[in-house]
Amino acid sequence: MKQVYITGYGGPEKLHLREAPDPLPQPGELRIRVRASGINFADILARKGLYPDAPKLPCVVGYEVSGVVDALGAGVAAEWEGREVFALTRFGGYADTVVVPLEQVFDKPAALSHEQAAAIPVNYLTAWQLMVVVGSLSRDEAVLIHNAGSGVGLAAIDIGQHLGATLYGTASAGKHAFLKARGLHHAIDYRGQDWVPELMRLSGGRGVELILDPLGGSHWKKSYRALRHTGRLGMFGISTASESGLIRPLAFLKLALSLPLFNPVSLMNDNRAVFGVNLGHLWHENGKIRPWMEALVGGIAAGWVRPHVDRAFPLAQVGEAQAYIEARKNTGKVVLLS
Ligand SMILES: NC(=O)c1ccc[n+]([C@@H]2O[C@H](COP(=O)([O-])OP(=O)(O)OC[C@H]3O[C@@H](n4cnc5c(N)ncnc54)[C@H](OP(=O)(O)O)[C@@H]3O)[C@@H](O)[C@H]2O)c1
């Protein structure tokens, strides 16, 4: 099989395609011949040495794939052989073959291509947890989706629109027309201006009830201040760490110094809540994740879950694919094809 290894911390040149023997599924596992692998921003942070959850180097990252089952471990029902599936992988998804425990595997809806199916797991489960499970967004509320043009951002637009909420989003200006066509009500250019005054202007000075913030650092302070009373801040990423151009540990130090310190008494008196989401730390909670995925698969059939693949690159061009995302050119998902 072919796998993409991160061989050292640095630029896309640290990604190397290597041959390895085909893995054999162990009891309770099945093997998938991968057609498409999802790229997530965390993979880029891992390559830069800015993702604490990443495996030790050299490593193969990749959180999700779609493909066809071709071998079964002991105890897996024979009916899985040959099925088209999509799956969560932790890690190893940057490959043309993966072995995955059965509980992380889902039937691929026939309406989706493998590219679209590989765009579902991380983006939509993260957005679902942020908006539905913990964020409790309702139709009379407003949400601010930072990085609205990212994979998670587009998933959040789908879910927010389904819930009937008012949707604000920050993104690079070139993406605004597309995001509005997808259902975003108000787009804010957060790179050319401070997004807080613009959000306040657009919301008539009220702010919003829910903010999805993967930027981290000082943005978390600003997001907290932009909440209405009863507002919730969902923190789920540190994209700004990669913006500083610093390597670790300096990048982490800079980030740590800019973090807010939330005071319980202030939270109480402000009638606000803060929470965190890290899907990568929920693997042991499969009993929660599967019903979320069932709801999302129902959304595919109903038409409100619309995975959007911006571009697909061959597995061998993984460096170009990641550089494309780092240059902020993607609107929605970028996938690798095997
Ligand atoms: N905690 C979790 O479980 C979890 C799960 C999934 C994702 N996340 C986080 O959510 C965020 C989005 O992830 P994703 O995989 O959906 O993103 P993605 O599809 O790879 O999109 C990346 C986009 O983010 C924006 N961006 C923000 N800061 C950036 C930077 N420093 N360099 C380059 N682009 C930057 C750019 O769009 P604009 O310039 O238009 O904003 C870029 O196009 C990331 O911070 C990621 O770590 C967290």
Short mmCIF file of C-alpha atoms and ligand atoms in Angstrom, two decimals:
data_model
loop_
_atom_site.label_atom_id
_atom_site.label_comp_id
_atom_site.label_asym_id
_atom_site.label_seq_id
_atom_site.Cartn_x
_atom_site.Cartn_y
_atom_site.Cartn_z
CA MET A 1 0.00 0.00 0.00
CA LYS A 2 0.92 3.67 -0.31
CA GLN A 3 1.05 6.03 2.66
CA VAL A 4 2.06 9.67 3.07
CA TYR A 5 4.52 10.18 5.94
CA ILE A 6 5.38 13.39 7.73
CA THR A 7 9.14 12.93 8.08
CA GLY A 8 9.98 16.15 9.94
CA TYR A 9 8.46 19.43 11.04
CA GLY A 10 8.35 22.05 8.29
CA GLY A 11 6.83 22.80 4.90
CA PRO A 12 5.06 20.54 2.40
CA GLU A 13 8.46 19.08 1.40
CA LYS A 14 8.30 17.10 4.67
CA LEU A 15 5.51 14.94 3.20
CA HIS A 16 6.73 11.73 1.55
CA LEU A 17 4.84 8.98 -0.26
CA ARG A 18 6.13 5.54 0.80
CA GLU A 19 5.29 1.93 0.02
CA ALA A 20 4.44 -0.42 2.90
CA PRO A 21 3.06 -3.97 3.16
CA ASP A 22 -0.74 -4.21 3.12
CA PRO A 23 -2.05 -4.25 6.71
CA LEU A 24 -4.13 -7.19 7.94
CA PRO A 25 -7.30 -6.46 9.91
CA GLN A 26 -7.25 -7.69 13.50
CA PRO A 27 -10.35 -9.01 15.33
CA GLY A 28 -13.16 -6.45 15.12
CA GLU A 29 -11.44 -4.48 12.33
CA LEU A 30 -11.94 -4.22 8.60
CA ARG A 31 -9.69 -3.10 5.77
CA ILE A 32 -10.71 -0.34 3.39
CA ARG A 33 -9.25 0.30 -0.03
CA VAL A 34 -9.39 4.08 0.08
CA ARG A 35 -10.81 6.12 -2.78
CA ALA A 36 -10.70 9.50 -1.03
CA SER A 37 -9.10 10.86 2.16
CA GLY A 38 -10.17 14.11 3.81
CA ILE A 39 -7.56 16.76 4.60
CA ASN A 40 -8.10 18.68 7.83
CA PHE A 41 -6.34 21.80 9.06
CA ALA A 42 -5.02 19.75 11.98
CA ASP A 43 -2.92 17.75 9.48
CA ILE A 44 -1.14 20.94 8.47
CA LEU A 45 -0.59 21.92 12.10
CA ALA A 46 0.84 18.41 12.66
CA ARG A 47 3.31 18.89 9.82
CA LYS A 48 4.38 22.17 11.37
CA GLY A 49 4.83 20.61 14.81
CA LEU A 50 1.91 22.63 16.17
CA TYR A 51 -0.56 19.80 16.86
CA PRO A 52 0.02 18.18 20.25
CA ASP A 53 -2.32 15.26 19.44
CA ALA A 54 -0.27 14.13 16.42
CA PRO A 55 1.67 10.85 16.63
CA LYS A 56 5.45 10.89 17.02
CA LEU A 57 7.46 11.40 13.82
CA PRO A 58 7.66 9.85 11.33
CA CYS A 59 3.89 9.47 11.17
CA VAL A 60 0.92 9.11 8.86
CA VAL A 61 -1.89 11.52 9.75
CA GLY A 62 -5.43 11.59 8.38
CA TYR A 63 -8.71 11.45 10.24
CA GLU A 64 -11.17 10.21 7.60
CA VAL A 65 -11.53 8.16 4.44
CA SER A 66 -14.10 6.78 2.05
CA GLY A 67 -13.61 3.57 0.09
CA VAL A 68 -14.48 -0.10 -0.34
CA VAL A 69 -14.08 -2.89 2.26
CA ASP A 70 -11.83 -5.69 0.99
CA ALA A 71 -10.84 -7.73 4.08
CA LEU A 72 -12.42 -8.55 7.44
CA GLY A 73 -10.93 -9.32 10.83
CA ALA A 74 -12.31 -12.10 13.01
CA GLY A 75 -15.76 -11.36 14.36
CA VAL A 76 -16.78 -8.93 11.61
CA ALA A 77 -19.90 -10.06 9.73
CA ALA A 78 -19.25 -11.32 6.20
CA GLU A 79 -21.85 -8.88 4.82
CA TRP A 80 -19.30 -6.05 5.18
CA GLU A 81 -17.09 -7.50 2.43
CA GLY A 82 -17.25 -5.28 -0.69
CA ARG A 83 -19.41 -2.57 0.95
CA GLU A 84 -18.83 1.11 0.12
CA VAL A 85 -18.11 2.86 3.40
CA PHE A 86 -16.71 5.98 4.98
CA ALA A 87 -14.83 6.00 8.26
CA LEU A 88 -13.06 7.92 11.00
CA THR A 89 -9.37 7.03 11.23
CA ARG A 90 -7.07 8.00 14.05
CA PHE A 91 -4.63 8.30 12.34
CA GLY A 92 -3.37 6.87 9.05
CA GLY A 93 -5.98 8.25 6.63
CA TYR A 94 -3.35 9.63 4.19
CA ALA A 95 -3.07 6.23 2.50
CA ASP A 96 -4.62 4.09 -0.20
CA THR A 97 -5.38 1.36 2.38
CA VAL A 98 -6.43 1.59 6.04
CA VAL A 99 -7.48 -0.81 8.76
CA VAL A 100 -10.22 0.52 11.07
CA PRO A 101 -12.30 -0.82 13.97
CA LEU A 102 -15.83 -1.61 12.82
CA GLU A 103 -17.38 0.92 15.21
CA GLN A 104 -15.68 3.78 13.30
CA VAL A 105 -17.16 2.70 9.94
CA PHE A 106 -20.43 3.88 8.34
CA ASP A 107 -22.23 2.85 5.15
CA LYS A 108 -21.61 5.39 2.41
CA PRO A 109 -24.93 6.90 1.27
CA ALA A 110 -25.42 5.99 -2.40
CA ALA A 111 -26.18 9.63 -3.22
CA LEU A 112 -22.62 10.67 -2.29
CA SER A 113 -19.42 10.18 -4.26
CA HIS A 114 -16.39 8.93 -2.30
CA GLU A 115 -14.98 12.47 -2.44
CA GLN A 116 -18.13 13.87 -0.82
CA ALA A 117 -18.29 11.09 1.77
CA ALA A 118 -14.69 11.79 2.83
CA ALA A 119 -15.80 15.38 3.48
CA ILE A 120 -18.40 14.34 6.06
CA PRO A 121 -16.95 12.81 9.25
CA VAL A 122 -14.70 15.42 10.88
CA ASN A 123 -16.36 18.55 9.49
CA TYR A 124 -19.97 17.62 10.16
CA LEU A 125 -19.50 15.79 13.48
CA THR A 126 -17.50 18.76 14.82
CA ALA A 127 -20.10 21.28 13.67
CA TRP A 128 -22.90 19.08 15.06
CA GLN A 129 -21.28 18.89 18.48
CA LEU A 130 -20.62 22.65 18.48
CA MET A 131 -24.07 23.74 17.37
CA VAL A 132 -26.53 21.05 18.41
CA VAL A 133 -25.07 18.91 21.21
CA VAL A 134 -23.33 21.56 23.31
CA GLY A 135 -24.15 24.88 21.60
CA SER A 136 -27.96 24.25 21.72
CA LEU A 137 -28.58 26.70 18.91
CA SER A 138 -32.25 27.50 18.28
CA ARG A 139 -34.10 29.19 15.44
CA ASP A 140 -34.61 32.51 17.23
CA GLU A 141 -30.87 32.84 17.89
CA ALA A 142 -27.84 34.05 15.93
CA VAL A 143 -24.48 32.33 15.48
CA LEU A 144 -21.07 33.63 14.35
CA ILE A 145 -19.10 31.01 12.42
CA HIS A 146 -15.40 31.91 12.26
CA ASN A 147 -13.56 30.47 9.23
CA ALA A 148 -16.96 30.07 7.57
CA GLY A 149 -15.23 29.06 4.33
CA SER A 150 -13.37 26.12 5.89
CA GLY A 151 -14.63 22.54 5.84
CA VAL A 152 -16.11 22.89 9.33
CA GLY A 153 -17.45 26.32 8.38
CA LEU A 154 -19.50 25.04 5.46
CA ALA A 155 -20.82 22.17 7.59
CA ALA A 156 -21.84 24.75 10.22
CA ILE A 157 -23.68 26.78 7.58
CA ASP A 158 -25.66 23.65 6.58
CA ILE A 159 -26.55 22.81 10.18
CA GLY A 160 -27.29 26.41 11.19
CA GLN A 161 -29.54 26.85 8.17
CA HIS A 162 -31.33 23.61 9.02
CA LEU A 163 -31.90 24.89 12.58
CA GLY A 164 -33.29 28.16 11.19
CA ALA A 165 -30.83 30.43 13.02
CA THR A 166 -29.39 33.72 11.75
CA LEU A 167 -25.91 33.04 10.37
CA TYR A 168 -22.93 35.41 10.55
CA GLY A 169 -19.53 34.27 9.31
CA THR A 170 -15.94 35.47 9.00
CA ALA A 171 -13.91 34.50 5.94
CA SER A 172 -11.46 35.87 3.38
CA ALA A 173 -13.37 38.37 1.20
CA GLY A 174 -13.09 36.34 -2.01
CA LYS A 175 -15.27 33.61 -0.47
CA HIS A 176 -18.20 35.80 0.58
CA ALA A 177 -20.35 35.47 -2.55
CA PHE A 178 -20.14 31.66 -2.46
CA LEU A 179 -20.86 31.52 1.28
CA LYS A 180 -23.93 33.72 0.89
CA ALA A 181 -25.16 31.49 -1.93
CA ARG A 182 -24.79 28.55 0.51
CA GLY A 183 -26.99 30.28 3.09
CA LEU A 184 -24.77 32.60 5.17
CA HIS A 185 -26.77 35.75 5.96
CA HIS A 186 -23.89 38.11 6.81
CA ALA A 187 -20.25 37.72 5.72
CA ILE A 188 -17.46 39.57 7.50
CA ASP A 189 -13.95 40.06 6.14
CA TYR A 190 -11.88 39.40 9.27
CA ARG A 191 -8.55 39.85 7.52
CA GLY A 192 -8.97 43.39 6.23
CA GLN A 193 -10.68 44.75 9.36
CA ASP A 194 -11.45 44.04 13.02
CA TRP A 195 -14.46 41.71 12.90
CA VAL A 196 -15.96 42.83 16.26
CA PRO A 197 -17.23 46.32 15.24
CA GLU A 198 -18.54 44.87 11.97
CA LEU A 199 -20.44 42.11 13.80
CA MET A 200 -21.88 44.69 16.18
CA ARG A 201 -22.92 46.94 13.29
CA LEU A 202 -24.59 44.07 11.42
CA SER A 203 -26.36 42.77 14.54
CA GLY A 204 -27.65 46.18 15.63
CA GLY A 205 -25.23 46.20 18.60
CA ARG A 206 -26.63 42.97 20.05
CA GLY A 207 -23.92 40.40 19.21
CA VAL A 208 -24.86 36.74 18.89
CA GLU A 209 -25.90 33.82 21.10
CA LEU A 210 -23.30 31.33 19.82
CA ILE A 211 -19.77 31.74 18.45
CA LEU A 212 -17.76 28.90 16.89
CA ASP A 213 -14.12 29.90 17.30
CA PRO A 214 -11.26 27.79 15.88
CA LEU A 215 -8.88 30.78 15.74
CA GLY A 216 -7.77 30.72 19.36
CA GLY A 217 -5.52 33.12 21.26
CA SER A 218 -6.78 36.67 21.58
CA HIS A 219 -9.75 35.90 19.30
CA TRP A 220 -11.29 33.91 22.18
CA LYS A 221 -11.28 37.08 24.30
CA LYS A 222 -12.93 39.06 21.52
CA SER A 223 -15.45 36.33 20.81
CA TYR A 224 -16.45 36.18 24.47
CA ARG A 225 -17.09 39.92 24.48
CA ALA A 226 -19.20 39.65 21.30
CA LEU A 227 -21.70 37.27 22.96
CA ARG A 228 -25.17 38.39 23.96
CA HIS A 229 -26.37 37.48 27.43
CA THR A 230 -27.16 33.71 27.45
CA GLY A 231 -24.41 33.43 24.82
CA ARG A 232 -22.07 30.45 24.42
CA LEU A 233 -18.50 30.43 23.10
CA GLY A 234 -17.38 27.15 21.52
CA MET A 235 -13.57 26.94 21.29
CA PHE A 236 -12.23 24.24 19.01
CA GLY A 237 -8.96 25.23 17.36
CA ILE A 238 -5.83 27.34 17.35
CA SER A 239 -5.44 28.31 13.68
CA THR A 240 -3.67 31.53 14.65
CA ALA A 241 -0.73 29.51 16.03
CA SER A 242 0.29 28.75 12.47
CA GLU A 243 -0.03 32.38 11.43
CA SER A 244 2.70 33.59 13.76
CA GLY A 245 5.39 31.92 11.63
CA LEU A 246 7.05 30.83 14.88
CA ILE A 247 8.08 27.23 15.52
CA ARG A 248 7.23 25.45 18.75
CA PRO A 249 7.67 25.99 21.63
CA LEU A 250 7.66 29.73 20.78
CA ALA A 251 4.37 29.50 18.85
CA PHE A 252 2.70 27.84 21.86
CA LEU A 253 4.19 30.40 24.25
CA LYS A 254 2.84 33.30 22.18
CA LEU A 255 -0.54 31.60 22.04
CA ALA A 256 -0.58 30.88 25.78
CA LEU A 257 0.17 34.50 26.62
CA SER A 258 -2.82 35.68 24.59
CA LEU A 259 -5.35 33.23 26.09
CA PRO A 260 -8.29 34.56 28.12
CA LEU A 261 -8.68 33.60 31.77
CA PHE A 262 -12.36 32.92 32.36
CA ASN A 263 -13.58 33.89 35.82
CA PRO A 264 -16.50 31.76 37.14
CA VAL A 265 -18.08 34.71 38.90
CA SER A 266 -17.91 36.83 35.74
CA LEU A 267 -19.40 33.96 33.72
CA MET A 268 -22.28 33.81 36.18
CA ASN A 269 -22.88 37.55 36.21
CA ASP A 270 -22.51 37.84 32.43
CA ASN A 271 -24.96 34.96 31.84
CA ARG A 272 -22.50 33.47 29.37
CA ALA A 273 -20.92 30.04 28.90
CA VAL A 274 -17.69 28.79 27.38
CA PHE A 275 -17.01 25.26 26.18
CA GLY A 276 -14.49 23.25 24.22
CA VAL A 277 -14.76 20.65 21.48
CA ASN A 278 -12.07 18.22 20.32
CA LEU A 279 -13.48 15.39 18.22
CA GLY A 280 -10.10 13.65 18.34
CA HIS A 281 -10.61 13.10 22.06
CA LEU A 282 -14.05 11.51 21.67
CA TRP A 283 -13.03 8.18 20.15
CA HIS A 284 -14.03 6.30 23.29
CA GLU A 285 -17.54 7.79 23.11
CA ASN A 286 -18.69 5.93 20.04
CA GLY A 287 -22.13 5.53 21.58
CA LYS A 288 -22.52 9.30 21.28
CA ILE A 289 -20.93 9.75 17.88
CA ARG A 290 -23.00 7.13 16.01
CA PRO A 291 -26.38 8.79 16.69
CA TRP A 292 -24.91 12.14 15.59
CA MET A 293 -23.81 10.53 12.34
CA GLU A 294 -27.24 8.93 11.92
CA ALA A 295 -28.82 12.37 12.17
CA LEU A 296 -26.36 13.72 9.60
CA VAL A 297 -26.93 10.82 7.19
CA GLY A 298 -30.65 11.59 7.54
CA GLY A 299 -29.75 15.16 6.57
CA ILE A 300 -28.09 13.92 3.38
CA ALA A 301 -31.31 12.17 2.38
CA ALA A 302 -33.35 15.25 3.34
CA GLY A 303 -31.02 17.54 1.39
CA TRP A 304 -29.73 19.84 4.15
CA VAL A 305 -26.33 18.13 4.54
CA ARG A 306 -24.47 19.18 1.37
CA PRO A 307 -20.76 18.24 1.58
CA HIS A 308 -18.88 20.55 -0.75
CA VAL A 309 -15.53 19.41 -2.17
CA ASP A 310 -13.58 22.40 -3.38
CA ARG A 311 -10.71 20.41 -4.94
CA ALA A 312 -9.37 16.89 -5.17
CA PHE A 313 -5.66 16.14 -5.54
CA PRO A 314 -3.97 12.79 -6.25
CA LEU A 315 -2.42 11.29 -3.08
CA ALA A 316 1.05 11.91 -4.53
CA GLN A 317 0.28 15.66 -4.71
CA VAL A 318 -0.49 15.99 -1.01
CA GLY A 319 2.07 18.81 -0.64
CA GLU A 320 0.28 20.93 -3.26
CA ALA A 321 -3.05 20.13 -1.60
CA GLN A 322 -1.88 21.35 1.82
CA ALA A 323 -0.19 24.43 0.30
CA TYR A 324 -3.51 25.27 -1.39
CA ILE A 325 -5.24 25.28 2.01
CA GLU A 326 -2.44 27.23 3.71
CA ALA A 327 -2.79 29.88 1.00
CA ARG A 328 -6.46 30.10 2.10
CA LYS A 329 -7.62 29.23 -1.43
CA ASN A 330 -10.07 26.50 -0.40
CA THR A 331 -13.75 27.06 0.16
CA GLY A 332 -14.88 23.85 1.83
CA LYS A 333 -13.19 20.49 1.67
CA VAL A 334 -9.97 19.42 0.00
CA VAL A 335 -9.54 15.67 -0.50
CA LEU A 336 -6.84 13.28 -1.69
CA LEU A 337 -7.64 10.63 -4.30
CA SER A 338 -6.10 7.15 -4.24
N1 LIG B 1 -11.53 20.57 17.72
C1 LIG B 1 -11.94 19.82 16.72
O1 LIG B 1 -12.47 18.73 16.93
C2 LIG B 1 -11.76 20.32 15.32
C3 LIG B 1 -12.21 19.54 14.24
C4 LIG B 1 -12.06 20.04 12.95
C5 LIG B 1 -11.45 21.29 12.75
N2 LIG B 1 -11.02 22.00 13.81
C6 LIG B 1 -10.40 23.34 13.60
O2 LIG B 1 -11.28 24.11 12.81
C7 LIG B 1 -10.53 24.99 11.96
C8 LIG B 1 -10.95 24.77 10.53
O3 LIG B 1 -10.54 23.44 10.17
P1 LIG B 1 -10.87 22.83 8.74
O4 LIG B 1 -10.15 21.53 8.63
O5 LIG B 1 -12.33 22.87 8.53
O6 LIG B 1 -10.19 23.94 7.79
P2 LIG B 1 -9.88 23.88 6.26
O7 LIG B 1 -11.02 23.29 5.52
O8 LIG B 1 -8.52 23.32 6.09
O9 LIG B 1 -9.85 25.43 5.89
C9 LIG B 1 -8.84 26.27 6.29
C10 LIG B 1 -9.31 27.71 6.16
O10 LIG B 1 -9.16 28.34 7.44
C11 LIG B 1 -8.86 29.71 7.27
N3 LIG B 1 -7.68 30.01 8.08
C12 LIG B 1 -7.72 30.50 9.34
N4 LIG B 1 -6.52 30.65 9.82
C13 LIG B 1 -5.66 30.23 8.90
C14 LIG B 1 -4.24 30.17 8.84
N5 LIG B 1 -3.48 30.52 9.87
N6 LIG B 1 -3.67 29.69 7.72
C15 LIG B 1 -4.44 29.30 6.69
N7 LIG B 1 -5.79 29.34 6.71
C16 LIG B 1 -6.39 29.83 7.79
C17 LIG B 1 -8.69 29.95 5.78
O11 LIG B 1 -9.92 30.48 5.27
P3 LIG B 1 -10.32 32.05 5.46
O12 LIG B 1 -9.08 32.87 5.25
O13 LIG B 1 -11.35 32.27 4.42
O14 LIG B 1 -10.89 32.14 6.84
C18 LIG B 1 -8.50 28.55 5.20
O15 LIG B 1 -8.98 28.44 3.89
C19 LIG B 1 -9.06 24.69 12.26
O16 LIG B 1 -8.60 25.58 13.25
C20 LIG B 1 -9.11 23.29 12.82
O17 LIG B 1 -7.99 22.97 13.63
C21 LIG B 1 -11.15 21.55 15.08
#
